[in-house]
mmCIF file of N, CA and C in Angstrom:
data_model
loop_
_atom_site.group_PDB
_atom_site.id
_atom_site.type_symbol
_atom_site.label_atom_id
_atom_site.label_comp_id
_atom_site.label_asym_id
_atom_site.label_seq_id
_atom_site.Cartn_x
_atom_site.Cartn_y
_atom_site.Cartn_z
ATOM 1 N N MET A 6 9.078 4.670 8.645
ATOM 2 C CA MET A 6 8.697 3.951 7.680
ATOM 3 C C MET A 6 7.070 3.891 7.256
ATOM 4 N N PRO A 7 6.497 4.003 6.314
ATOM 5 C CA PRO A 7 5.096 3.854 6.058
ATOM 6 C C PRO A 7 4.460 2.433 6.120
ATOM 7 N N LYS A 8 3.270 2.449 6.676
ATOM 8 C CA LYS A 8 2.760 0.803 6.854
ATOM 9 C C LYS A 8 1.734 0.848 5.464
ATOM 10 N N LEU A 9 1.493 -0.491 5.513
ATOM 11 C CA LEU A 9 0.544 -0.600 4.496
ATOM 12 C C LEU A 9 -0.173 -2.211 4.829
ATOM 13 N N ILE A 10 -0.955 -2.693 3.966
ATOM 14 C CA ILE A 10 -1.482 -3.771 4.054
ATOM 15 C C ILE A 10 -0.887 -4.732 2.740
ATOM 16 N N LYS A 11 -0.503 -5.925 3.215
ATOM 17 C CA LYS A 11 0.065 -6.772 2.250
ATOM 18 C C LYS A 11 0.001 -8.218 2.633
ATOM 19 N N ASP A 12 -0.732 -8.770 1.416
ATOM 20 C CA ASP A 12 -1.036 -10.328 1.828
ATOM 21 C C ASP A 12 -2.055 -10.370 3.077
ATOM 22 N N GLY A 13 -2.923 -9.438 3.321
ATOM 23 C CA GLY A 13 -3.662 -9.636 4.424
ATOM 24 C C GLY A 13 -3.204 -9.308 5.932
ATOM 25 N N GLN A 14 -2.108 -8.742 5.779
ATOM 26 C CA GLN A 14 -1.515 -8.120 7.217
ATOM 27 C C GLN A 14 -0.903 -6.673 7.020
ATOM 28 N N ILE A 15 -0.987 -6.095 8.215
ATOM 29 C CA ILE A 15 -0.351 -4.819 8.201
ATOM 30 C C ILE A 15 1.165 -5.029 8.432
ATOM 31 N N VAL A 16 1.890 -4.458 7.604
ATOM 32 C CA VAL A 16 3.513 -4.291 7.522
ATOM 33 C C VAL A 16 3.984 -3.052 7.224
ATOM 34 N N GLU A 17 5.285 -2.914 7.643
ATOM 35 C CA GLU A 17 6.098 -1.756 7.176
ATOM 36 C C GLU A 17 6.313 -2.031 5.725
ATOM 37 N N ASP A 18 6.621 -1.013 4.883
ATOM 38 C CA ASP A 18 6.726 -1.014 3.390
ATOM 39 C C ASP A 18 8.126 -1.816 3.511
ATOM 40 N N PRO A 19 8.165 -3.082 2.726
ATOM 41 C CA PRO A 19 9.301 -3.727 2.375
ATOM 42 C C PRO A 19 10.179 -3.445 1.379
ATOM 43 N N TRP A 20 9.771 -2.606 0.242
ATOM 44 C CA TRP A 20 10.620 -2.110 -0.677
ATOM 45 C C TRP A 20 11.474 -1.227 -0.312
ATOM 46 N N GLN A 21 12.673 -1.600 -0.415
ATOM 47 C CA GLN A 21 13.796 -0.427 -0.177
ATOM 48 C C GLN A 21 14.224 0.505 -1.527
ATOM 49 N N GLY A 22 14.217 -0.144 -2.653
ATOM 50 C CA GLY A 22 14.738 0.519 -3.899
ATOM 51 C C GLY A 22 13.646 1.539 -4.450
ATOM 52 N N GLU A 23 14.238 2.091 -5.329
ATOM 53 C CA GLU A 23 13.600 3.295 -6.276
ATOM 54 C C GLU A 23 12.499 2.485 -6.825
ATOM 55 N N ILE A 24 11.332 3.209 -6.991
ATOM 56 C CA ILE A 24 10.285 2.690 -7.924
ATOM 57 C C ILE A 24 10.230 3.616 -9.420
ATOM 58 N N LEU A 25 10.452 2.966 -10.475
ATOM 59 C CA LEU A 25 10.757 3.585 -11.805
ATOM 60 C C LEU A 25 9.324 3.955 -12.651
ATOM 61 N N GLN A 26 9.141 4.792 -13.333
ATOM 62 C CA GLN A 26 8.506 4.991 -14.342
ATOM 63 C C GLN A 26 8.506 4.091 -15.335
ATOM 64 N N PRO A 27 7.582 3.577 -16.145
ATOM 65 C CA PRO A 27 7.765 2.588 -17.593
ATOM 66 C C PRO A 27 9.101 3.086 -18.238
ATOM 67 N N GLU A 28 9.011 4.513 -18.533
ATOM 68 C CA GLU A 28 10.221 4.952 -19.555
ATOM 69 C C GLU A 28 11.311 4.825 -19.118
ATOM 70 N N GLN A 29 11.633 4.668 -17.733
ATOM 71 C CA GLN A 29 12.816 4.745 -16.909
ATOM 72 C C GLN A 29 13.268 3.250 -16.941
ATOM 73 N N VAL A 30 12.625 2.281 -17.165
ATOM 74 C CA VAL A 30 13.017 0.767 -16.857
ATOM 75 C C VAL A 30 13.871 0.330 -17.933
ATOM 76 N N PRO A 31 15.123 -0.156 -17.758
ATOM 77 C CA PRO A 31 15.878 -0.769 -18.787
ATOM 78 C C PRO A 31 15.197 -2.102 -19.316
ATOM 79 N N ALA A 32 15.677 -2.287 -20.364
ATOM 80 C CA ALA A 32 14.840 -3.696 -21.176
ATOM 81 C C ALA A 32 15.219 -4.814 -20.559
ATOM 82 N N THR A 33 16.591 -4.660 -20.036
ATOM 83 C CA THR A 33 17.076 -5.989 -19.381
ATOM 84 C C THR A 33 17.660 -5.643 -17.989
ATOM 85 N N PRO A 34 16.726 -5.469 -16.819
ATOM 86 C CA PRO A 34 17.354 -4.981 -15.634
ATOM 87 C C PRO A 34 18.329 -5.929 -14.953
ATOM 88 N N ALA A 35 19.316 -5.697 -14.282
ATOM 89 C CA ALA A 35 19.949 -6.438 -13.666
ATOM 90 C C ALA A 35 19.664 -7.352 -12.426
ATOM 91 N N ALA A 36 18.576 -6.596 -11.720
ATOM 92 C CA ALA A 36 18.029 -7.093 -10.372
ATOM 93 C C ALA A 36 16.464 -6.802 -10.518
ATOM 94 N N PRO A 37 15.645 -7.408 -9.631
ATOM 95 C CA PRO A 37 14.104 -7.142 -9.622
ATOM 96 C C PRO A 37 14.032 -5.631 -9.526
ATOM 97 N N ILE A 38 13.258 -5.022 -10.093
ATOM 98 C CA ILE A 38 12.822 -3.589 -9.865
ATOM 99 C C ILE A 38 11.470 -3.172 -9.657
ATOM 100 N N ALA A 39 11.075 -2.224 -9.456
ATOM 101 C CA ALA A 39 9.855 -1.753 -9.045
ATOM 102 C C ALA A 39 9.346 -0.775 -10.091
ATOM 103 N N VAL A 40 8.329 -0.961 -10.634
ATOM 104 C CA VAL A 40 7.566 0.005 -11.693
ATOM 105 C C VAL A 40 6.131 0.596 -11.288
ATOM 106 N N GLN A 41 6.089 1.866 -11.611
ATOM 107 C CA GLN A 41 4.881 2.490 -11.131
ATOM 108 C C GLN A 41 3.904 2.826 -12.161
ATOM 109 N N LEU A 42 2.745 2.415 -12.415
ATOM 110 C CA LEU A 42 1.956 2.519 -13.774
ATOM 111 C C LEU A 42 0.904 3.610 -13.152
ATOM 112 N N GLU A 43 0.706 4.710 -14.119
ATOM 113 C CA GLU A 43 -0.242 5.658 -13.955
ATOM 114 C C GLU A 43 -1.389 5.357 -15.070
ATOM 115 N N PRO A 44 -2.516 5.926 -14.814
ATOM 116 C CA PRO A 44 -3.701 5.775 -15.548
ATOM 117 C C PRO A 44 -3.043 6.066 -17.018
ATOM 118 N N GLY A 45 -3.361 5.197 -17.840
ATOM 119 C CA GLY A 45 -2.879 5.554 -19.543
ATOM 120 C C GLY A 45 -1.616 4.750 -19.678
ATOM 121 N N GLN A 46 -0.862 4.085 -18.810
ATOM 122 C CA GLN A 46 0.034 3.487 -18.735
ATOM 123 C C GLN A 46 -0.173 1.906 -18.437
ATOM 124 N N GLY A 47 -0.522 1.175 -19.406
ATOM 125 C CA GLY A 47 -0.974 -0.271 -18.764
ATOM 126 C C GLY A 47 0.398 -0.981 -18.731
ATOM 127 N N PRO A 48 0.114 -2.283 -18.388
ATOM 128 C CA PRO A 48 1.276 -3.295 -18.338
ATOM 129 C C PRO A 48 2.057 -3.276 -19.829
ATOM 130 N N ALA A 49 1.229 -2.900 -20.826
ATOM 131 C CA ALA A 49 2.124 -3.215 -22.179
ATOM 132 C C ALA A 49 3.459 -2.044 -22.421
ATOM 133 N N THR A 50 3.035 -1.290 -21.408
ATOM 134 C CA THR A 50 4.120 -0.018 -21.388
ATOM 135 C C THR A 50 5.459 -0.384 -20.753
ATOM 136 N N ILE A 51 5.526 -1.469 -20.102
ATOM 137 C CA ILE A 51 6.478 -2.023 -19.237
ATOM 138 C C ILE A 51 7.724 -2.931 -20.423
ATOM 139 N N PRO A 52 8.915 -2.221 -20.396
ATOM 140 C CA PRO A 52 9.806 -2.688 -21.498
ATOM 141 C C PRO A 52 10.314 -3.920 -21.127
ATOM 142 N N CYS A 53 10.466 -4.351 -19.999
ATOM 143 C CA CYS A 53 11.176 -5.692 -19.718
ATOM 144 C C CYS A 53 10.293 -6.863 -19.311
ATOM 145 N N ALA A 54 10.649 -7.914 -18.951
ATOM 146 C CA ALA A 54 9.948 -9.065 -18.722
ATOM 147 C C ALA A 54 9.404 -8.902 -17.374
ATOM 148 N N LEU A 55 7.916 -9.374 -17.323
ATOM 149 C CA LEU A 55 7.503 -9.316 -16.039
ATOM 150 C C LEU A 55 8.005 -10.135 -14.838
ATOM 151 N N SER A 56 8.921 -11.226 -15.287
ATOM 152 C CA SER A 56 9.715 -11.733 -14.370
ATOM 153 C C SER A 56 10.770 -11.192 -13.673
ATOM 154 N N ASP A 57 11.076 -9.795 -14.252
ATOM 155 C CA ASP A 57 12.146 -9.000 -14.085
ATOM 156 C C ASP A 57 11.567 -7.959 -12.800
ATOM 157 N N LEU A 58 10.526 -8.122 -12.535
ATOM 158 C CA LEU A 58 9.874 -7.053 -11.551
ATOM 159 C C LEU A 58 9.533 -7.607 -10.296
ATOM 160 N N GLY A 59 10.058 -6.887 -9.256
ATOM 161 C CA GLY A 59 9.800 -7.354 -8.057
ATOM 162 C C GLY A 59 8.520 -6.695 -7.179
ATOM 163 N N LEU A 60 7.952 -5.408 -7.969
ATOM 164 C CA LEU A 60 6.880 -4.682 -7.236
ATOM 165 C C LEU A 60 6.374 -4.032 -8.487
ATOM 166 N N VAL A 61 5.132 -3.981 -8.595
ATOM 167 C CA VAL A 61 4.312 -3.234 -9.660
ATOM 168 C C VAL A 61 3.235 -2.320 -8.703
ATOM 169 N N VAL A 62 3.655 -0.974 -8.825
ATOM 170 C CA VAL A 62 2.885 -0.036 -7.978
ATOM 171 C C VAL A 62 1.800 0.716 -8.892
ATOM 172 N N ILE A 63 0.475 0.534 -8.724
ATOM 173 C CA ILE A 63 -0.490 1.114 -9.616
ATOM 174 C C ILE A 63 -1.334 2.336 -8.998
ATOM 175 N N PHE A 64 -0.727 3.568 -9.544
ATOM 176 C CA PHE A 64 -1.572 4.982 -8.749
ATOM 177 C C PHE A 64 -2.948 5.001 -9.153
ATOM 178 N N PHE A 65 -3.794 5.199 -8.050
ATOM 179 C CA PHE A 65 -5.257 5.693 -8.440
ATOM 180 C C PHE A 65 -5.337 7.187 -8.299
ATOM 181 N N PRO A 66 -5.528 7.935 -9.465
ATOM 182 C CA PRO A 66 -5.535 9.431 -9.229
ATOM 183 C C PRO A 66 -6.957 9.805 -8.350
ATOM 184 N N ALA A 67 -7.910 8.929 -8.687
ATOM 185 C CA ALA A 67 -9.381 8.976 -7.979
ATOM 186 C C ALA A 67 -9.593 7.782 -7.865
ATOM 187 N N PHE A 68 -10.459 7.339 -6.687
ATOM 188 C CA PHE A 68 -11.155 6.198 -6.582
ATOM 189 C C PHE A 68 -12.106 5.875 -7.699
ATOM 190 N N THR A 69 -12.725 6.772 -8.409
ATOM 191 C CA THR A 69 -13.550 6.498 -9.472
ATOM 192 C C THR A 69 -12.711 5.992 -10.826
ATOM 193 N N ASP A 70 -11.433 6.135 -10.719
ATOM 194 C CA ASP A 70 -10.642 5.386 -12.212
ATOM 195 C C ASP A 70 -10.605 3.854 -12.252
ATOM 196 N N GLY A 71 -11.408 3.399 -13.098
ATOM 197 C CA GLY A 71 -11.509 1.881 -13.084
ATOM 198 C C GLY A 71 -10.391 1.171 -14.012
ATOM 199 N N ARG A 72 -9.619 2.027 -14.815
ATOM 200 C CA ARG A 72 -8.407 1.506 -15.430
ATOM 201 C C ARG A 72 -7.527 0.729 -14.613
ATOM 202 N N CYS A 73 -7.256 1.185 -13.456
ATOM 203 C CA CYS A 73 -6.174 0.424 -12.505
ATOM 204 C C CYS A 73 -6.660 -0.907 -12.204
ATOM 205 N N PHE A 74 -7.839 -1.434 -12.004
ATOM 206 C CA PHE A 74 -8.537 -2.450 -11.750
ATOM 207 C C PHE A 74 -7.793 -3.461 -12.826
ATOM 208 N N SER A 75 -8.320 -2.837 -14.139
ATOM 209 C CA SER A 75 -7.959 -3.498 -15.161
ATOM 210 C C SER A 75 -6.351 -3.897 -15.594
ATOM 211 N N TYR A 76 -5.672 -3.062 -15.176
ATOM 212 C CA TYR A 76 -4.212 -3.118 -15.289
ATOM 213 C C TYR A 76 -3.668 -4.438 -14.217
ATOM 214 N N ALA A 77 -4.212 -4.434 -12.974
ATOM 215 C CA ALA A 77 -3.875 -5.685 -11.977
ATOM 216 C C ALA A 77 -4.434 -6.923 -12.763
ATOM 217 N N ARG A 78 -5.391 -6.985 -13.244
ATOM 218 C CA ARG A 78 -6.072 -8.012 -13.616
ATOM 219 C C ARG A 78 -5.012 -8.686 -15.022
ATOM 220 N N GLU A 79 -4.906 -7.564 -15.668
ATOM 221 C CA GLU A 79 -4.105 -7.850 -16.899
ATOM 222 C C GLU A 79 -2.381 -8.703 -16.522
ATOM 223 N N LEU A 80 -2.154 -8.042 -15.472
ATOM 224 C CA LEU A 80 -0.799 -8.428 -15.013
ATOM 225 C C LEU A 80 -0.943 -9.997 -14.739
ATOM 226 N N ARG A 81 -1.850 -10.038 -13.716
ATOM 227 C CA ARG A 81 -2.073 -11.464 -13.323
ATOM 228 C C ARG A 81 -2.306 -12.522 -14.497
ATOM 229 N N GLU A 82 -3.252 -12.017 -15.323
ATOM 230 C CA GLU A 82 -3.545 -12.756 -16.497
ATOM 231 C C GLU A 82 -2.040 -13.101 -17.657
ATOM 232 N N ARG A 83 -1.297 -12.327 -17.224
ATOM 233 C CA ARG A 83 0.205 -12.400 -18.200
ATOM 234 C C ARG A 83 1.000 -13.391 -17.329
ATOM 235 N N GLY A 84 0.730 -13.588 -16.141
ATOM 236 C CA GLY A 84 1.613 -14.606 -15.532
ATOM 237 C C GLY A 84 2.342 -13.759 -14.536
ATOM 238 N N TYR A 85 2.167 -12.429 -13.992
ATOM 239 C CA TYR A 85 2.843 -11.933 -12.980
ATOM 240 C C TYR A 85 2.337 -12.371 -11.726
ATOM 241 N N SER A 86 3.368 -12.906 -10.850
ATOM 242 C CA SER A 86 2.937 -13.497 -9.555
ATOM 243 C C SER A 86 3.434 -12.605 -8.261
ATOM 244 N N GLY A 87 4.229 -11.624 -8.757
ATOM 245 C CA GLY A 87 4.729 -10.594 -7.357
ATOM 246 C C GLY A 87 3.723 -9.672 -6.930
ATOM 247 N N GLU A 88 4.340 -8.818 -6.216
ATOM 248 C CA GLU A 88 3.573 -7.822 -5.614
ATOM 249 C C GLU A 88 2.779 -6.855 -6.608
ATOM 250 N N ILE A 89 1.771 -6.700 -6.409
ATOM 251 C CA ILE A 89 0.757 -5.611 -7.119
ATOM 252 C C ILE A 89 0.273 -4.523 -6.001
ATOM 253 N N ARG A 90 0.629 -3.512 -6.024
ATOM 254 C CA ARG A 90 0.358 -2.817 -4.788
ATOM 255 C C ARG A 90 -0.527 -1.415 -5.482
ATOM 256 N N ALA A 91 -1.858 -1.485 -4.937
ATOM 257 C CA ALA A 91 -2.557 -0.021 -5.049
ATOM 258 C C ALA A 91 -2.075 0.840 -4.082
ATOM 259 N N THR A 92 -1.900 2.124 -4.792
ATOM 260 C CA THR A 92 -1.550 3.187 -4.144
ATOM 261 C C THR A 92 -2.345 4.514 -4.704
ATOM 262 N N GLY A 93 -2.516 5.483 -3.701
ATOM 263 C CA GLY A 93 -3.145 6.816 -4.046
ATOM 264 C C GLY A 93 -4.510 6.753 -3.653
ATOM 265 N N HIS A 94 -5.660 7.442 -4.557
ATOM 266 C CA HIS A 94 -7.152 7.561 -3.815
ATOM 267 C C HIS A 94 -8.000 6.555 -4.174
ATOM 268 N N PHE A 95 -7.960 5.363 -3.411
ATOM 269 C CA PHE A 95 -8.719 4.422 -3.448
ATOM 270 C C PHE A 95 -9.266 4.510 -2.213
ATOM 271 N N ILE A 96 -10.585 3.764 -2.171
ATOM 272 C CA ILE A 96 -11.107 3.741 -0.769
ATOM 273 C C ILE A 96 -11.311 2.564 -0.127
ATOM 274 N N ARG A 97 -11.556 2.465 1.067
ATOM 275 C CA ARG A 97 -11.703 0.917 1.933
ATOM 276 C C ARG A 97 -12.624 0.226 1.301
ATOM 277 N N ASP A 98 -13.788 0.738 0.779
ATOM 278 C CA ASP A 98 -14.741 -0.098 0.226
ATOM 279 C C ASP A 98 -14.429 -0.794 -0.903
ATOM 280 N N GLN A 99 -13.525 -0.451 -1.660
ATOM 281 C CA GLN A 99 -13.005 -1.269 -2.901
ATOM 282 C C GLN A 99 -12.122 -2.167 -2.763
ATOM 283 N N LEU A 100 -11.631 -2.278 -1.211
ATOM 284 C CA LEU A 100 -10.298 -3.451 -1.100
ATOM 285 C C LEU A 100 -10.937 -4.846 -1.421
ATOM 286 N N PHE A 101 -12.035 -5.201 -1.023
ATOM 287 C CA PHE A 101 -12.456 -6.693 -1.478
ATOM 288 C C PHE A 101 -12.480 -6.711 -2.995
ATOM 289 N N TYR A 102 -12.864 -5.765 -3.865
ATOM 290 C CA TYR A 102 -12.792 -5.982 -5.442
ATOM 291 C C TYR A 102 -11.302 -5.762 -5.873
ATOM 292 N N LEU A 103 -10.495 -4.883 -5.329
ATOM 293 C CA LEU A 103 -9.127 -4.818 -5.660
ATOM 294 C C LEU A 103 -8.339 -6.116 -5.630
ATOM 295 N N GLN A 104 -8.770 -6.702 -4.463
ATOM 296 C CA GLN A 104 -7.997 -8.028 -4.358
ATOM 297 C C GLN A 104 -8.456 -8.915 -5.464
ATOM 298 N N ARG A 105 -9.693 -9.210 -5.595
ATOM 299 C CA ARG A 105 -10.343 -10.050 -6.719
ATOM 300 C C ARG A 105 -9.596 -9.659 -7.885
ATOM 301 N N CYS A 106 -9.386 -8.704 -8.261
ATOM 302 C CA CYS A 106 -8.494 -8.222 -9.637
ATOM 303 C C CYS A 106 -6.922 -8.589 -9.359
ATOM 304 N N GLY A 107 -6.463 -8.916 -8.434
ATOM 305 C CA GLY A 107 -5.277 -9.237 -8.461
ATOM 306 C C GLY A 107 -4.045 -8.320 -7.688
ATOM 307 N N PHE A 108 -4.572 -7.351 -6.948
ATOM 308 C CA PHE A 108 -3.815 -6.566 -6.034
ATOM 309 C C PHE A 108 -3.601 -7.439 -4.623
ATOM 310 N N ASN A 109 -2.412 -7.290 -4.055
ATOM 311 C CA ASN A 109 -2.096 -8.072 -2.839
ATOM 312 C C ASN A 109 -1.458 -7.083 -1.839
ATOM 313 N N ALA A 110 -1.350 -5.884 -2.366
ATOM 314 C CA ALA A 110 -1.015 -4.870 -1.124
ATOM 315 C C ALA A 110 -1.673 -3.423 -1.497
ATOM 316 N N PHE A 111 -1.645 -2.744 -0.525
ATOM 317 C CA PHE A 111 -2.558 -1.555 -0.358
ATOM 318 C C PHE A 111 -2.100 -0.485 0.681
ATOM 319 N N GLN A 112 -1.619 0.724 -0.190
ATOM 320 C CA GLN A 112 -0.851 1.675 0.421
ATOM 321 C C GLN A 112 -1.925 3.095 0.228
ATOM 322 N N PHE A 113 -2.731 3.439 1.221
ATOM 323 C CA PHE A 113 -3.622 4.314 1.287
ATOM 324 C C PHE A 113 -2.788 6.028 1.128
ATOM 325 N N ALA A 114 -3.364 6.747 0.576
ATOM 326 C CA ALA A 114 -2.919 8.106 0.440
ATOM 327 C C ALA A 114 -3.149 8.892 1.544
ATOM 328 N N GLU A 115 -4.454 8.673 2.076
ATOM 329 C CA GLU A 115 -4.812 9.346 3.239
ATOM 330 C C GLU A 115 -4.668 8.592 4.368
ATOM 331 N N GLU A 116 -4.574 9.273 5.927
ATOM 332 C CA GLU A 116 -4.408 8.559 6.839
ATOM 333 C C GLU A 116 -5.803 7.456 7.262
ATOM 334 N N VAL A 117 -5.692 6.422 7.233
ATOM 335 C CA VAL A 117 -6.749 5.261 7.554
ATOM 336 C C VAL A 117 -6.477 4.596 8.760
ATOM 337 N N ASP A 118 -7.628 3.808 9.251
ATOM 338 C CA ASP A 118 -7.204 2.932 10.358
ATOM 339 C C ASP A 118 -7.044 1.580 9.509
ATOM 340 N N LEU A 119 -5.902 0.957 9.390
ATOM 341 C CA LEU A 119 -5.420 -0.037 8.585
ATOM 342 C C LEU A 119 -5.994 -1.462 9.299
ATOM 343 N N ASP A 120 -6.185 -1.396 10.746
ATOM 344 C CA ASP A 120 -6.952 -2.622 11.366
ATOM 345 C C ASP A 120 -8.321 -2.832 10.998
ATOM 346 N N ALA A 121 -8.729 -1.641 10.940
ATOM 347 C CA ALA A 121 -10.443 -1.558 10.317
ATOM 348 C C ALA A 121 -10.465 -1.835 8.926
ATOM 349 N N SER A 122 -9.689 -1.536 8.155
ATOM 350 C CA SER A 122 -9.599 -1.664 6.764
ATOM 351 C C SER A 122 -9.361 -3.074 6.363
ATOM 352 N N LEU A 123 -8.803 -3.949 7.294
ATOM 353 C CA LEU A 123 -8.530 -5.311 7.153
ATOM 354 C C LEU A 123 -9.939 -6.058 7.109
ATOM 355 N N ALA A 124 -10.807 -5.637 7.718
ATOM 356 C CA ALA A 124 -12.338 -6.247 7.669
ATOM 357 C C ALA A 124 -12.903 -6.043 6.475
ATOM 358 N N SER A 125 -12.544 -5.325 5.853
ATOM 359 C CA SER A 125 -13.016 -5.012 4.365
ATOM 360 C C SER A 125 -12.861 -6.125 3.457
ATOM 361 N N PHE A 126 -11.995 -6.991 3.682
ATOM 362 C CA PHE A 126 -11.470 -8.267 2.779
ATOM 363 C C PHE A 126 -12.561 -9.369 3.071
ATOM 364 N N SER A 127 -13.542 -9.371 4.156
ATOM 365 C CA SER A 127 -14.543 -10.161 4.416
ATOM 366 C C SER A 127 -15.697 -9.413 4.180
ATOM 367 N N ASP A 128 -15.855 -8.555 3.595
ATOM 368 C CA ASP A 128 -17.307 -7.901 3.439
ATOM 369 C C ASP A 128 -18.163 -8.733 3.000
ATOM 370 N N PHE A 129 -17.841 -9.878 1.939
ATOM 371 C CA PHE A 129 -18.705 -10.605 1.267
ATOM 372 C C PHE A 129 -18.427 -12.057 1.703
ATOM 373 N N SER A 130 -19.107 -12.873 1.793
ATOM 374 C CA SER A 130 -18.524 -14.284 1.942
ATOM 375 C C SER A 130 -18.576 -15.135 0.562
ATOM 376 N N GLU A 131 -19.146 -14.546 -0.393
ATOM 377 C CA GLU A 131 -19.071 -15.313 -1.676
ATOM 378 C C GLU A 131 -19.241 -14.417 -2.890
ATOM 379 N N SER A 132 -18.654 -14.579 -3.941
ATOM 380 C CA SER A 132 -18.600 -14.082 -5.259
ATOM 381 C C SER A 132 -19.282 -14.566 -6.311
ATOM 382 N N TYR A 133 -20.058 -13.990 -6.855
ATOM 383 C CA TYR A 133 -20.562 -14.725 -8.153
ATOM 384 C C TYR A 133 -20.064 -14.679 -9.221
ATOM 385 N N GLN A 134 -19.238 -13.727 -9.588
ATOM 386 C CA GLN A 134 -18.307 -13.567 -10.932
ATOM 387 C C GLN A 134 -17.197 -14.095 -10.875
ATOM 388 N N ALA A 135 -16.702 -14.946 -11.984
ATOM 389 C CA ALA A 135 -15.197 -15.073 -11.870
ATOM 390 C C ALA A 135 -14.342 -13.893 -11.962
ATOM 391 N N ALA A 136 -13.167 -14.236 -11.410
ATOM 392 C CA ALA A 136 -11.932 -12.925 -11.319
ATOM 393 C C ALA A 136 -10.690 -13.798 -11.155
ATOM 394 N N VAL A 137 -9.906 -12.853 -10.834
ATOM 395 C CA VAL A 137 -8.235 -13.287 -10.937
ATOM 396 C C VAL A 137 -8.348 -14.346 -9.913
ATOM 397 N N ASP A 138 -8.848 -13.864 -8.494
ATOM 398 C CA ASP A 138 -8.824 -14.883 -7.461
ATOM 399 C C ASP A 138 -9.746 -15.991 -7.206
ATOM 400 N N GLN A 139 -10.927 -16.100 -8.036
ATOM 401 C CA GLN A 139 -11.385 -17.137 -8.382
ATOM 402 C C GLN A 139 -11.887 -17.276 -9.935
ATOM 403 N N PRO A 140 -11.422 -18.203 -10.587
ATOM 404 C CA PRO A 140 -11.565 -18.127 -12.011
ATOM 405 C C PRO A 140 -13.003 -18.806 -12.410
ATOM 406 N N LYS A 141 -13.611 -19.460 -11.523
ATOM 407 C CA LYS A 141 -14.771 -20.079 -12.087
ATOM 408 C C LYS A 141 -16.030 -19.187 -11.279
ATOM 409 N N PRO A 142 -17.071 -18.991 -12.120
ATOM 410 C CA PRO A 142 -18.223 -18.291 -11.396
ATOM 411 C C PRO A 142 -18.951 -19.164 -10.492
ATOM 412 N N LEU A 143 -19.924 -18.735 -9.617
ATOM 413 C CA LEU A 143 -20.460 -19.563 -8.660
ATOM 414 C C LEU A 143 -21.199 -20.836 -9.141
ATOM 415 N N PHE A 144 -21.960 -20.457 -10.161
ATOM 416 C CA PHE A 144 -22.868 -21.861 -10.710
ATOM 417 C C PHE A 144 -21.881 -22.731 -11.097
ATOM 418 N N LEU A 145 -20.789 -22.491 -11.313
ATOM 419 C CA LEU A 145 -19.813 -23.717 -11.828
ATOM 420 C C LEU A 145 -19.321 -24.518 -10.638
ATOM 421 N N ARG A 146 -19.217 -23.887 -9.615
ATOM 422 C CA ARG A 146 -18.491 -24.283 -8.459
ATOM 423 C C ARG A 146 -19.468 -24.926 -7.422
ATOM 424 N N ARG A 147 -20.833 -24.840 -7.668
ATOM 425 C CA ARG A 147 -21.694 -25.570 -7.100
ATOM 426 C C ARG A 147 -21.985 -27.106 -7.299
#
C-alpha cells in the first residue's frame, strides 16, 4: 500500500474506494466518494454536494501548474472540510504553500524521503499573507 503524508504524519493510503473523474460522479451519491480534479477541471465541475465527498484528489501535471493551488483554496472557501490530496508532480519545496492553500494530504509521484519532506512544513515560522490556514495577514495579528 502506498504511503503519503496526511495531516502532518506519514500514513498508508487510507482510501479504499474508487477515485472518480467529475463526469463520473452521480448528482446524489449513496456514500462518501472520491473525485480527482485535473487542471482545467475546477471544483465547479463536481456535480454533487461537497458534503458527499470523502476525498478530493488534485493532480499536478507539473510543479509549475498553479491552478491546483487555486482549486484547493476554492474548495476550502466553499466549506469543504474533508481530505484534499495533492498528487502528481509537485515538489517538496511547495509543501508549506500547498498546506496554506488547503491541502492536508500529499502523495508524491516520485520516490521521495517522506521523513525529510515533513520538515518542509516548518520551513517558515511566520507568514505575512492571509491564506486558508491563517485568514488574517501578519499586520492584523500583531
